[in-house]
mmCIF file of C-alpha atoms in Angstrom:
data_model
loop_
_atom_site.group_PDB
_atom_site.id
_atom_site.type_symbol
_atom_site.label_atom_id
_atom_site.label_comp_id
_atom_site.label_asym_id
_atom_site.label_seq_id
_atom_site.Cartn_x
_atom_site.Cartn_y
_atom_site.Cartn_z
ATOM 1 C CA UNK A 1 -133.390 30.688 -13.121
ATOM 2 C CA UNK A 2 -133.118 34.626 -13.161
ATOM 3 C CA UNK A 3 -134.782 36.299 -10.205
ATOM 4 C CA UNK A 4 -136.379 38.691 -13.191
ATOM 5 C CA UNK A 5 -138.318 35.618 -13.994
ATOM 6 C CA UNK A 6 -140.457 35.838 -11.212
ATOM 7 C CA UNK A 7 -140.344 39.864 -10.455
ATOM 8 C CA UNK A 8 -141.639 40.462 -13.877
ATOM 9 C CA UNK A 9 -143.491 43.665 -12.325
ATOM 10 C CA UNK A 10 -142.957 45.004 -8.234
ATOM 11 C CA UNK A 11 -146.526 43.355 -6.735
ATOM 12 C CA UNK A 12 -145.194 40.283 -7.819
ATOM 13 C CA UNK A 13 -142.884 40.092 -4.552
ATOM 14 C CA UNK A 14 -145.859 39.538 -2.552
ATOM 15 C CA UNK A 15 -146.371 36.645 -4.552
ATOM 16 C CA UNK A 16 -143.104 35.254 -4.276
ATOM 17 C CA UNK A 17 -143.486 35.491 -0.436
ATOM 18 C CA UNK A 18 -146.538 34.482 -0.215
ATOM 19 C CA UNK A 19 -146.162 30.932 -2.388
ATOM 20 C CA UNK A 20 -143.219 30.530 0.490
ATOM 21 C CA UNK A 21 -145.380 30.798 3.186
ATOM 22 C CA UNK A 22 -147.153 28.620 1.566
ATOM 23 C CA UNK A 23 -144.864 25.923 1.402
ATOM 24 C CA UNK A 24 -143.432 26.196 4.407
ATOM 25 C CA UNK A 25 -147.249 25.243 5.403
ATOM 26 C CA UNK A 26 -146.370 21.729 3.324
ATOM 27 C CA UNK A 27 -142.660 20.991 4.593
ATOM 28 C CA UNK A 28 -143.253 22.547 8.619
ATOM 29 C CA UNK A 29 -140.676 24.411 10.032
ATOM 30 C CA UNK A 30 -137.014 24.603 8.233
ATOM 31 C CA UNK A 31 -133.520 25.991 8.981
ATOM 32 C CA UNK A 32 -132.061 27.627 5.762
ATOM 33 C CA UNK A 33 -128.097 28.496 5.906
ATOM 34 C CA UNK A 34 -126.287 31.211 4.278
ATOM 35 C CA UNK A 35 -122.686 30.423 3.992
ATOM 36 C CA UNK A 36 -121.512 34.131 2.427
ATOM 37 C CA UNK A 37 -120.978 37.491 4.618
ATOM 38 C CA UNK A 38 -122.417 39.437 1.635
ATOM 39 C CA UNK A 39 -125.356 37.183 2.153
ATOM 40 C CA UNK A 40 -125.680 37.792 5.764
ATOM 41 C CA UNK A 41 -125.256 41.642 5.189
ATOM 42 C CA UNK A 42 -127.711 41.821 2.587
ATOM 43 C CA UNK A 43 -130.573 39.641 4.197
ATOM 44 C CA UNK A 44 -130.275 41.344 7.117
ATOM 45 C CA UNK A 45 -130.539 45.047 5.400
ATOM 46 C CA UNK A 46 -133.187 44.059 3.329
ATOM 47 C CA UNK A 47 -135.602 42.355 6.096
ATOM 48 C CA UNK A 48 -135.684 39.257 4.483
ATOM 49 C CA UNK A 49 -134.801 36.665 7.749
ATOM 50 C CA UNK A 50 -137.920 38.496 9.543
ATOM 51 C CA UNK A 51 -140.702 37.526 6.959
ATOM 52 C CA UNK A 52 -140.457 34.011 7.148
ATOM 53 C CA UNK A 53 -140.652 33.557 11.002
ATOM 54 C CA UNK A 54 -140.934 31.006 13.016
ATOM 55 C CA UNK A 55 -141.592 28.629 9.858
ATOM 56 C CA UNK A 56 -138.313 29.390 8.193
ATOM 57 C CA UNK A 57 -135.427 30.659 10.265
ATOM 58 C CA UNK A 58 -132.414 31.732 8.214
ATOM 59 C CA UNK A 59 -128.865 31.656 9.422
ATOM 60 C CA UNK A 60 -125.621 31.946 9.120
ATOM 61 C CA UNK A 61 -123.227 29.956 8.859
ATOM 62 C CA UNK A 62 -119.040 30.147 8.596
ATOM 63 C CA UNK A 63 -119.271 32.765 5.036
ATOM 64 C CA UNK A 64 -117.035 34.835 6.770
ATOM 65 C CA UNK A 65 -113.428 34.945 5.994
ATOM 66 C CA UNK A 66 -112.282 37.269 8.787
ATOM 67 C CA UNK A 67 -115.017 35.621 11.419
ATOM 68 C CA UNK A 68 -113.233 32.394 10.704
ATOM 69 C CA UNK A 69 -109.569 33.126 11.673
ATOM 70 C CA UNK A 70 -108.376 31.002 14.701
ATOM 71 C CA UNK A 71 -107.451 33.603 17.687
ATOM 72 C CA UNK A 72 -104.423 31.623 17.963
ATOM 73 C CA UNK A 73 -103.446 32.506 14.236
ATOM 74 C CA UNK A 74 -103.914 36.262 15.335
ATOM 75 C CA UNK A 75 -101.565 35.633 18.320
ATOM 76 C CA UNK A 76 -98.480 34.755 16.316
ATOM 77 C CA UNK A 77 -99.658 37.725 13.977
ATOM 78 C CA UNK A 78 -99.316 40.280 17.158
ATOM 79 C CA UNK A 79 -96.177 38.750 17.696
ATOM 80 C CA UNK A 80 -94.696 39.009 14.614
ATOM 81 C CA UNK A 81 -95.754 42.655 14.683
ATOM 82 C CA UNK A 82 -93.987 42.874 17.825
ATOM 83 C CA UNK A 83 -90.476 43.112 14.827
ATOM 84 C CA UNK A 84 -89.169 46.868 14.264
ATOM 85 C CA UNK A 85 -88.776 45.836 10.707
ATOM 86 C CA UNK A 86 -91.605 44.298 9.725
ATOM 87 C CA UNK A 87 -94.861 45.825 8.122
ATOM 88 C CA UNK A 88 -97.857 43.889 8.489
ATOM 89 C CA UNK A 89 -100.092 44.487 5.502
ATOM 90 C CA UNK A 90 -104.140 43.414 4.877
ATOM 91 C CA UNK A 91 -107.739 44.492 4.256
ATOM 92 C CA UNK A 92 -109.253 46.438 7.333
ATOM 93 C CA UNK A 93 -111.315 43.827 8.682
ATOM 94 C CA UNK A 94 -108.750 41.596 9.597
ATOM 95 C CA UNK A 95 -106.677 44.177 11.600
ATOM 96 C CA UNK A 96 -109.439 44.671 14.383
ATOM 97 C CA UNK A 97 -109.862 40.975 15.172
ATOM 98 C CA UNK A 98 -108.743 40.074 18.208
ATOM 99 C CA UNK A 99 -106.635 37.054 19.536
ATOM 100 C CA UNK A 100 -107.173 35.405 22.658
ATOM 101 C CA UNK A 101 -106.604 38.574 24.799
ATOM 102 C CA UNK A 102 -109.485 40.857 24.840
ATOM 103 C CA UNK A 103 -108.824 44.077 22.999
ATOM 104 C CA UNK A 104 -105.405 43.244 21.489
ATOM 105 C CA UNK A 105 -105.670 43.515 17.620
ATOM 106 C CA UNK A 106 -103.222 44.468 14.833
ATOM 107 C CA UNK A 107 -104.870 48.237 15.240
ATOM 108 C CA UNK A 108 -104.333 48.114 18.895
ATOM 109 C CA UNK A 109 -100.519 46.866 17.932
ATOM 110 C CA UNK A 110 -100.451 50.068 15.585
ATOM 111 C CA UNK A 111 -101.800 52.879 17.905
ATOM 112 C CA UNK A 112 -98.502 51.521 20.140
ATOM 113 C CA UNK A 113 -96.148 51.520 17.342
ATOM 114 C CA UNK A 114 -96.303 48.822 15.096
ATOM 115 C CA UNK A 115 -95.612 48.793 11.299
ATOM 116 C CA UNK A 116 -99.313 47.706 10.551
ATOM 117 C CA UNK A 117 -100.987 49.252 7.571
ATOM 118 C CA UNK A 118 -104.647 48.918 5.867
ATOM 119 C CA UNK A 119 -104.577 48.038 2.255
ATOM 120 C CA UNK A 120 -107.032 47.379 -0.660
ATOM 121 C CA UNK A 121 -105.056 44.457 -2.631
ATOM 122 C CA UNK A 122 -101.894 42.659 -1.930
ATOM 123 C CA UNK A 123 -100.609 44.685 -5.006
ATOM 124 C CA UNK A 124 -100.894 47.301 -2.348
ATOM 125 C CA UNK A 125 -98.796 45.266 -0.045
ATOM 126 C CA UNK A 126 -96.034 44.510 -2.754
ATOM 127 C CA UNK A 127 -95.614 47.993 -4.428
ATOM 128 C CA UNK A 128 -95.037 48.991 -0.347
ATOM 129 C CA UNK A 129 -92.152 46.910 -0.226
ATOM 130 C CA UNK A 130 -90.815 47.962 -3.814
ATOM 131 C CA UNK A 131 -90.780 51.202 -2.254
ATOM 132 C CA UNK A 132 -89.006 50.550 1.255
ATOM 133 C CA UNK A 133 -86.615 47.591 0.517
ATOM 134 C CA UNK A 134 -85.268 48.237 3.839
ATOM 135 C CA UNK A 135 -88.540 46.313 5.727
ATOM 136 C CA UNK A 136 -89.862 43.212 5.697
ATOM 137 C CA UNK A 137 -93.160 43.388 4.397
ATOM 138 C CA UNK A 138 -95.755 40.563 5.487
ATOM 139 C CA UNK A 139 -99.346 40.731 3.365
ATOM 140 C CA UNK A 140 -102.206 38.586 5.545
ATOM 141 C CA UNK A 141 -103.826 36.466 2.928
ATOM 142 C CA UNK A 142 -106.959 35.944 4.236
ATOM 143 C CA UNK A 143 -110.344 35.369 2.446
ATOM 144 C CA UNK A 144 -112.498 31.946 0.425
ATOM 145 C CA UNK A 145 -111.478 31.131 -3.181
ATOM 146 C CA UNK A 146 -112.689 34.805 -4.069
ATOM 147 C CA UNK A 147 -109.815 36.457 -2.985
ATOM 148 C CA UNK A 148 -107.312 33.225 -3.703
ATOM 149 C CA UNK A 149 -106.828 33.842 -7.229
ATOM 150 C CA UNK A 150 -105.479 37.927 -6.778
ATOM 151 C CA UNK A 151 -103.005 36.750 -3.484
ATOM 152 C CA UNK A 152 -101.663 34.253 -5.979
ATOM 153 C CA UNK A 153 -101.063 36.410 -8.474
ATOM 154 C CA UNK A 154 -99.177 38.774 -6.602
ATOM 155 C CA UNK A 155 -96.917 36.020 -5.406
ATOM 156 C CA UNK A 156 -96.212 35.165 -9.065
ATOM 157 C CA UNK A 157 -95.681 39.397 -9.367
ATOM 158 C CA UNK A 158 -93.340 39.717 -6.492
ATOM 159 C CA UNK A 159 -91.115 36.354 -8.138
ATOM 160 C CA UNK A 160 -91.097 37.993 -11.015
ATOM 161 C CA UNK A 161 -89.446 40.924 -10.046
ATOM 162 C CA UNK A 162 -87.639 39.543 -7.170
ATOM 163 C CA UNK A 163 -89.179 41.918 -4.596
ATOM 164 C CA UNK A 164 -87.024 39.989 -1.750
ATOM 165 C CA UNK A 165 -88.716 41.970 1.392
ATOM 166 C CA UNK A 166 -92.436 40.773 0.556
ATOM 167 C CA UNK A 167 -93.773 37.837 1.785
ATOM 168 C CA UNK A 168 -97.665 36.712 1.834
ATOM 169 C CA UNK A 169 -98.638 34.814 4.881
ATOM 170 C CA UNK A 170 -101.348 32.613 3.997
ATOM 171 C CA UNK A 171 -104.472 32.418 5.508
ATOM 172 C CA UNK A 172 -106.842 31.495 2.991
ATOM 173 C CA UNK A 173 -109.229 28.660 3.204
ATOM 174 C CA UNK A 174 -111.376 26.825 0.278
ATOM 175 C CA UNK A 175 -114.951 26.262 1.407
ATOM 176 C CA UNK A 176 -116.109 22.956 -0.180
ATOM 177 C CA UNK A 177 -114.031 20.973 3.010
ATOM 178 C CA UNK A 178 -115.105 23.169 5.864
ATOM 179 C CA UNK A 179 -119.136 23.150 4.502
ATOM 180 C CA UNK A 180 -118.328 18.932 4.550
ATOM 181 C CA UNK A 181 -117.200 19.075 8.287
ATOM 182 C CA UNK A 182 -119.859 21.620 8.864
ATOM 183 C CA UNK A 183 -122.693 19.078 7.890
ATOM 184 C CA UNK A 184 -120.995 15.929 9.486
ATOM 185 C CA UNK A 185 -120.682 17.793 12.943
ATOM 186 C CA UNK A 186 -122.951 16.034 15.306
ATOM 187 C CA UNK A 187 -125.260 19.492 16.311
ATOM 188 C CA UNK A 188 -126.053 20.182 12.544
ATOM 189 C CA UNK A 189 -129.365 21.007 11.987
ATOM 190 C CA UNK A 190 -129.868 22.477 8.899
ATOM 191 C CA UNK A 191 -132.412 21.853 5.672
ATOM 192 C CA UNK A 192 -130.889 24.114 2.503
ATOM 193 C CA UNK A 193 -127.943 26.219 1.629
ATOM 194 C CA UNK A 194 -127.890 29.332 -0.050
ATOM 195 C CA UNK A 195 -124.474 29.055 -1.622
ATOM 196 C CA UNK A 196 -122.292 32.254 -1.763
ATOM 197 C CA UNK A 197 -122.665 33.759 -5.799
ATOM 198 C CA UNK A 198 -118.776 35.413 -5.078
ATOM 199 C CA UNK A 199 -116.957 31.912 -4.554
ATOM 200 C CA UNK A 200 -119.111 30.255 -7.613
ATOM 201 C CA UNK A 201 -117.999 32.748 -9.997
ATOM 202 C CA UNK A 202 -114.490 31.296 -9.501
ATOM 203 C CA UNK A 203 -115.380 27.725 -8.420
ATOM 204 C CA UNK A 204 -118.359 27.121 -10.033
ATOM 205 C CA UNK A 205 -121.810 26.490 -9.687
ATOM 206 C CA UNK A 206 -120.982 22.747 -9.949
ATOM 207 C CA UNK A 207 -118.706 22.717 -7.217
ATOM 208 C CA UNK A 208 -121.583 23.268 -4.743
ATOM 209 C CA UNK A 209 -123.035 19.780 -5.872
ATOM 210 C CA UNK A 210 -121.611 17.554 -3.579
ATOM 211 C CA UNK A 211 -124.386 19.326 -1.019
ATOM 212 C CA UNK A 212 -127.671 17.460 -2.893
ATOM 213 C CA UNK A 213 -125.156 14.099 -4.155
ATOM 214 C CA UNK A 214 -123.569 13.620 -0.701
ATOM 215 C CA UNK A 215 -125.888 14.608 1.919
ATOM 216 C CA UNK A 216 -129.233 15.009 0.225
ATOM 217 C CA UNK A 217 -129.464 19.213 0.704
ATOM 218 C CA UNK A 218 -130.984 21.300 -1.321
ATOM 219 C CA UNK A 219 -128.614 24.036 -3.034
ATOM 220 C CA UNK A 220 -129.298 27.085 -4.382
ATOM 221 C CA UNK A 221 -126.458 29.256 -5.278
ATOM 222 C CA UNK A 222 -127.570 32.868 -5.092
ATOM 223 C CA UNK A 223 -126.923 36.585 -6.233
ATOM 224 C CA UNK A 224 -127.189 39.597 -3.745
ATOM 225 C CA UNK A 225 -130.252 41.691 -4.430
ATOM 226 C CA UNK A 226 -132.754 41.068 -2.460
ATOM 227 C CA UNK A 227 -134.687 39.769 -5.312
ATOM 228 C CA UNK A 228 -131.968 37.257 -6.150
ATOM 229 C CA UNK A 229 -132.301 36.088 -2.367
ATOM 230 C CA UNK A 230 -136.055 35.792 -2.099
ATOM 231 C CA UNK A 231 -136.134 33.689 -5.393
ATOM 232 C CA UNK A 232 -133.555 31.464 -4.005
ATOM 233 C CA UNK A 233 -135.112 30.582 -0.743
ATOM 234 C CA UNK A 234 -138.391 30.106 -3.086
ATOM 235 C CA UNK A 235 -136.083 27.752 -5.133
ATOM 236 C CA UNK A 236 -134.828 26.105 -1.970
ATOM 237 C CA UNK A 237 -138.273 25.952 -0.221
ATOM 238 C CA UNK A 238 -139.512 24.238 -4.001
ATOM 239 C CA UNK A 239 -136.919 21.507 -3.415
ATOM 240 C CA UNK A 240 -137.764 20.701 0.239
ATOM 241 C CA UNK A 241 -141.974 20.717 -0.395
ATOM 242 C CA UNK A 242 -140.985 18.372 -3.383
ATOM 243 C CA UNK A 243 -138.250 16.211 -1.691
ATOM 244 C CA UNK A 244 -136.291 16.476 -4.799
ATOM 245 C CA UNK A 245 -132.709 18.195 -3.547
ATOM 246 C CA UNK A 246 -130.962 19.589 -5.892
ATOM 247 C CA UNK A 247 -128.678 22.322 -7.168
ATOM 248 C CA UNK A 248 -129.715 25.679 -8.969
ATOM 249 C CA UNK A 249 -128.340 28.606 -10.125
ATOM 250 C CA UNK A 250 -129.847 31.494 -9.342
ATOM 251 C CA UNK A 251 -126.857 33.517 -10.300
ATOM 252 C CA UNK A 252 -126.870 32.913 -14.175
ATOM 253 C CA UNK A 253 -126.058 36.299 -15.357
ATOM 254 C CA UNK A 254 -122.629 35.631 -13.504
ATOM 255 C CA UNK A 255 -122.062 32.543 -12.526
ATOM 256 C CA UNK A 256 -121.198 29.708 -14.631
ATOM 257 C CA UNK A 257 -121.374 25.399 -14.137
ATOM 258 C CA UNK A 258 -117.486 25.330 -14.399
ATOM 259 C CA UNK A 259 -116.081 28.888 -12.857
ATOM 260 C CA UNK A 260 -113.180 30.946 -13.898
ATOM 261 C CA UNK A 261 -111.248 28.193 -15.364
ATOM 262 C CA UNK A 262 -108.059 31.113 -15.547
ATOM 263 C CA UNK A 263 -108.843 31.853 -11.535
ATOM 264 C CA UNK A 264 -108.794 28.269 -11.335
ATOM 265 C CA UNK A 265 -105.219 27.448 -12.665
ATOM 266 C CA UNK A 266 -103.774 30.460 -10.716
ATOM 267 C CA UNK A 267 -104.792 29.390 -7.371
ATOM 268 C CA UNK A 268 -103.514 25.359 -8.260
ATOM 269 C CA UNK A 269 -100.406 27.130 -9.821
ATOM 270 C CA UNK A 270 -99.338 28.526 -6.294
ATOM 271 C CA UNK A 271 -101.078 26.716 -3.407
ATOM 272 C CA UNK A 272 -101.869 23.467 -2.404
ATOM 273 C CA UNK A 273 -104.571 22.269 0.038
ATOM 274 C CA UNK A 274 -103.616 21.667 4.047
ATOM 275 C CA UNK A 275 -105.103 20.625 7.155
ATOM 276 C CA UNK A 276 -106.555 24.100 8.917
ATOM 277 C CA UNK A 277 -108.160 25.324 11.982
ATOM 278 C CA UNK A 278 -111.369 27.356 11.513
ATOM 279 C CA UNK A 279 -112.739 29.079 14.352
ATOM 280 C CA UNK A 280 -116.132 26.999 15.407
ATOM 281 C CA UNK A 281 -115.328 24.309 13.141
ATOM 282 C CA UNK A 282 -111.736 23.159 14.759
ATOM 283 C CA UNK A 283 -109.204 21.156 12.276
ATOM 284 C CA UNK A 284 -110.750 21.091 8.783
ATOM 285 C CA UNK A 285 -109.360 18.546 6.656
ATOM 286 C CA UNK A 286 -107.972 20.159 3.153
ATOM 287 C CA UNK A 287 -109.367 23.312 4.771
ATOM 288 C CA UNK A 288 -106.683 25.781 4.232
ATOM 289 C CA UNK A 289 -104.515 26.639 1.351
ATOM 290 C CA UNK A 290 -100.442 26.428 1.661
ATOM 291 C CA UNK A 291 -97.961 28.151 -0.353
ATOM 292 C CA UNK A 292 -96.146 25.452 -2.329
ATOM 293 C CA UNK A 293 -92.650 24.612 -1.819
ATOM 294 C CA UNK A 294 -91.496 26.048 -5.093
ATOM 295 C CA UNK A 295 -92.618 29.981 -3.221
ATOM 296 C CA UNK A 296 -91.299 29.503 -0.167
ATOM 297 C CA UNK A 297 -89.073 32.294 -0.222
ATOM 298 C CA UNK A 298 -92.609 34.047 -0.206
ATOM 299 C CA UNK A 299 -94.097 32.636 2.550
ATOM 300 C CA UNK A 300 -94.212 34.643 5.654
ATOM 301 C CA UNK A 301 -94.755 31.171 7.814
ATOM 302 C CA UNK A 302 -91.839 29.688 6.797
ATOM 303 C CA UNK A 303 -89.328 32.819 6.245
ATOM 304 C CA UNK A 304 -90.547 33.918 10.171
ATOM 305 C CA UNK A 305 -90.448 30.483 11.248
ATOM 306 C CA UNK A 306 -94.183 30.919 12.252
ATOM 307 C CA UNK A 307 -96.503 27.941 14.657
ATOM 308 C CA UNK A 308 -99.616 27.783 15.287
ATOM 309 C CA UNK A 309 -100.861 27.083 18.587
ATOM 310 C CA UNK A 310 -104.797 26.409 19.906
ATOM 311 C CA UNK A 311 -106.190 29.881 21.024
ATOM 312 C CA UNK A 312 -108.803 30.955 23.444
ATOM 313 C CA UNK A 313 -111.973 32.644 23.055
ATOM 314 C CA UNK A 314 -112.449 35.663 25.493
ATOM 315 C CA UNK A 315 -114.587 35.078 28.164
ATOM 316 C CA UNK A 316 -118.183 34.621 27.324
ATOM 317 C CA UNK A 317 -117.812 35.014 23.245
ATOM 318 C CA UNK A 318 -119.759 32.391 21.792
ATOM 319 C CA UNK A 319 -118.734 32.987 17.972
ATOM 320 C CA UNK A 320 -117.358 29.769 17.749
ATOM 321 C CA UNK A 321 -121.284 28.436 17.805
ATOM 322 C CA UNK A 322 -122.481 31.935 15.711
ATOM 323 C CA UNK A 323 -120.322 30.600 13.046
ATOM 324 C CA UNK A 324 -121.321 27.332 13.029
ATOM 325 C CA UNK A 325 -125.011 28.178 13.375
ATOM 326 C CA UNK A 326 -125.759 26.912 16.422
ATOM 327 C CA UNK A 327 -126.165 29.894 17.970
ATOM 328 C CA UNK A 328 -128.439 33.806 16.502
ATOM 329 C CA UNK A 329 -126.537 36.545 17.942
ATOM 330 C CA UNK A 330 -128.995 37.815 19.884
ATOM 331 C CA UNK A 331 -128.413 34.417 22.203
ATOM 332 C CA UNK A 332 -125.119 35.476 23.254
ATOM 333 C CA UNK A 333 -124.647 37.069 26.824
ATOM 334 C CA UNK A 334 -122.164 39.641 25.419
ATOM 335 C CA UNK A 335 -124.500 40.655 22.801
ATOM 336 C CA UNK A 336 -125.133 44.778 22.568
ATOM 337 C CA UNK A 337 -124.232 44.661 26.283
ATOM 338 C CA UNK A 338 -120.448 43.979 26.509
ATOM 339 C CA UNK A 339 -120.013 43.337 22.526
ATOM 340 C CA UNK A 340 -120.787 46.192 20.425
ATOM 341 C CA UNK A 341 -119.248 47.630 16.849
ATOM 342 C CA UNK A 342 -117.300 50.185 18.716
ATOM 343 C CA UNK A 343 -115.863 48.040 21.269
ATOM 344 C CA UNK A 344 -115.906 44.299 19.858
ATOM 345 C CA UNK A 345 -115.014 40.771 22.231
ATOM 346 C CA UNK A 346 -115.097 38.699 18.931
ATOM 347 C CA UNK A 347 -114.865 38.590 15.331
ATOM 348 C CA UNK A 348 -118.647 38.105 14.831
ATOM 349 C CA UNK A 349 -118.843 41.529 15.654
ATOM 350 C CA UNK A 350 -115.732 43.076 14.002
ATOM 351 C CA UNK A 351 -116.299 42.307 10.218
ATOM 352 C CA UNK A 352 -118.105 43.751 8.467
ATOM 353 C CA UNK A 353 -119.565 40.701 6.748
ATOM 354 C CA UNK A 354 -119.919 39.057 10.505
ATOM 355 C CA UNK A 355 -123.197 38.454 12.015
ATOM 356 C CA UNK A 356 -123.572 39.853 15.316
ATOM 357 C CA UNK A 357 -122.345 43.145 13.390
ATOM 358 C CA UNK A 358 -125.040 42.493 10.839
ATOM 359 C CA UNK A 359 -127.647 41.732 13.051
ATOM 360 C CA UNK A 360 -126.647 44.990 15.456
ATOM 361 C CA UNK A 361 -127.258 47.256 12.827
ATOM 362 C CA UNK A 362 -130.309 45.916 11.064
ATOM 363 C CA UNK A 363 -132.318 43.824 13.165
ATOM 364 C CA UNK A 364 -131.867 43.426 17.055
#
């Protein structure tokens, strides 16, 4: 269903909120979860998460990529930073999270003397190490099946031309097994998902279906306007008044049923699913991606002999229970006191698609 369908002319949002007052009236109060940081961003710009209070409360769940990486992962990062021939390559985000010392991040490493450098695109990362085949150059793959499909591709690039000093470590997790654990923990408590539009456009709207068949949710995977958002939780809050859970598509003019079928084939051609920690949700079953045997001369983990090892959150962070929803930002004790943009405890409030940094700048 387009969200044009029902904002035919601009007095018809009024409507459109008020038929979901309305129904919250019929189904009492409900707990809607966004599982995409664009989504979290974008509702909490717009307003949207304050119109609907206390009937509907929406949250957020584990949508962010960044948010999600284990402190432990980030520990063995610093480390391997700690090597005067390395260069540690990703997207910005990811070099201000911190590990399970406060303050210590890949930027921190940097402002000391580490090779660590921002980049756009792992095509980034590999034309760095065409150019200085004298370091070791390490890309962070990090990010859902959105990102999956480019990191494999410039694996397949960097084969190709035998670029010897790149390597991609991989930290890139599917969603479908994480949402599953998500919903089996023992404090979920929510009634509807709006389904990130940016992961359906390569998996699918279809792959989202195992929310309604499995579990009985309601589904509704949704664009980034905030028209596309306020017709979704409409569609969602449709679905719960009728007791009829389903899956829609709100996201037709981009999403289709079966994906990217080409995005697809490139992430199967180069990784392979794994057990994975996610931060919040502990060790996800099939929850991270691996580099397959045939690349392992291009996988950071195994060229740098890299283990994993349980982190620790700093003292008083609670985004282990922000990601899982259990927790609004507002209710942690670091919250705009200690924890702020320019001087973050925890991941929540370093990305840019995390939640405490949403709701810091828009809403609390």
């Amino acid at each position: 269903m387009l969200y044009e369908s029902y904002f035919k002319k601009p007095k018809d949002i009024a409507g459109v909120i008020a038929k979901v007052r309305d129904l919250a009236k019929m189904t009492g109060p409900v707990r809607l979860m966004e599982i995409c940081g664009t989504h979290t961003m974008a509702i909490s710009r717009s307003g949207i998460r304050g119109l609907f209070l206390p009937e509907i409360q929406l949250i957020s769940g584990p949508g962010c990529p960044v948010c999600v990486t284990p402190s432990g992962v980030m520990d063995e990062i610093f480390k391997l930073s700690d090597h005067k021939n390395i260069v540690i390559t990703s997207y910005g985000d990811l070099l201000r999270v911190p590990g399970s010392r406060r303050g210590d991040s890949l930027l921190r490493r940097k402002a000391l003397g580490a090779h660590v450098v921002d980049v756009y695109s792992p095509m980034d990362a590999l034309a760095l190490a065409r150019k200085n085949p004298g370091k070791k150059v390490v890309f962070l793959g990090v990010g859902f099946e959105t990102t999956a499909p480019g990191t494999a591709s410039c694996l397949l690039e960097a084969v190709r031309q035998g670029v010897e000093n790149f390597s991609i470590l991989c930290l890139l997790k599917p969603t479908e097994p994480a949402l599953r654990t998500l919903v089996e923990s023992p404090d979920f408590n929510v009634s509807g998902f709006l389904c990130p539009g940016h992961v359906a456009a390569v998996t699918g709207s279809d792959a989202f279906a195992f929310l309604p068949e499995d579990y009985g949710l309601p589904a509704v995977v949704s664009g980034f306007e905030g028209a596309d958002l306020l017709c979704s939780i409409l569609l969602l809050m449709e679905m719960l008044a009728d007791k009829t859970p389903g899956l829609v598509n709100e996201y037709v003019r981009l999403v289709r049923p079966k994906g990217n079928p080409a995005a697809q084939e490139m992430i199967r051609r180069v990784f392979e699913p794994v057990t994975c920690e996610w931060r919040g949700l502990g060790m996800v079953p099939g929850g991270g991606f691996k580099i397959k045997d045939e690349f392992s001369d291009f996988d950071a983990a195994r060229r740098f002999h890299l283990t994993w090892h349980e982190g620790k959150e700093p003292a008083g962070c609670r985004c282990a229970q922000v990601i899982r929803g259990s927790l609004a930002p507002g209710q942690c004790p670091l919250f705009k006191t200690v924890c702020t943009p320019q001087d973050p405890v925890g991941p929540c409030m370093v990305s840019s698609e995390g939640s405490c940094a949403a709701a810091f700048r828009y809403e609390l």
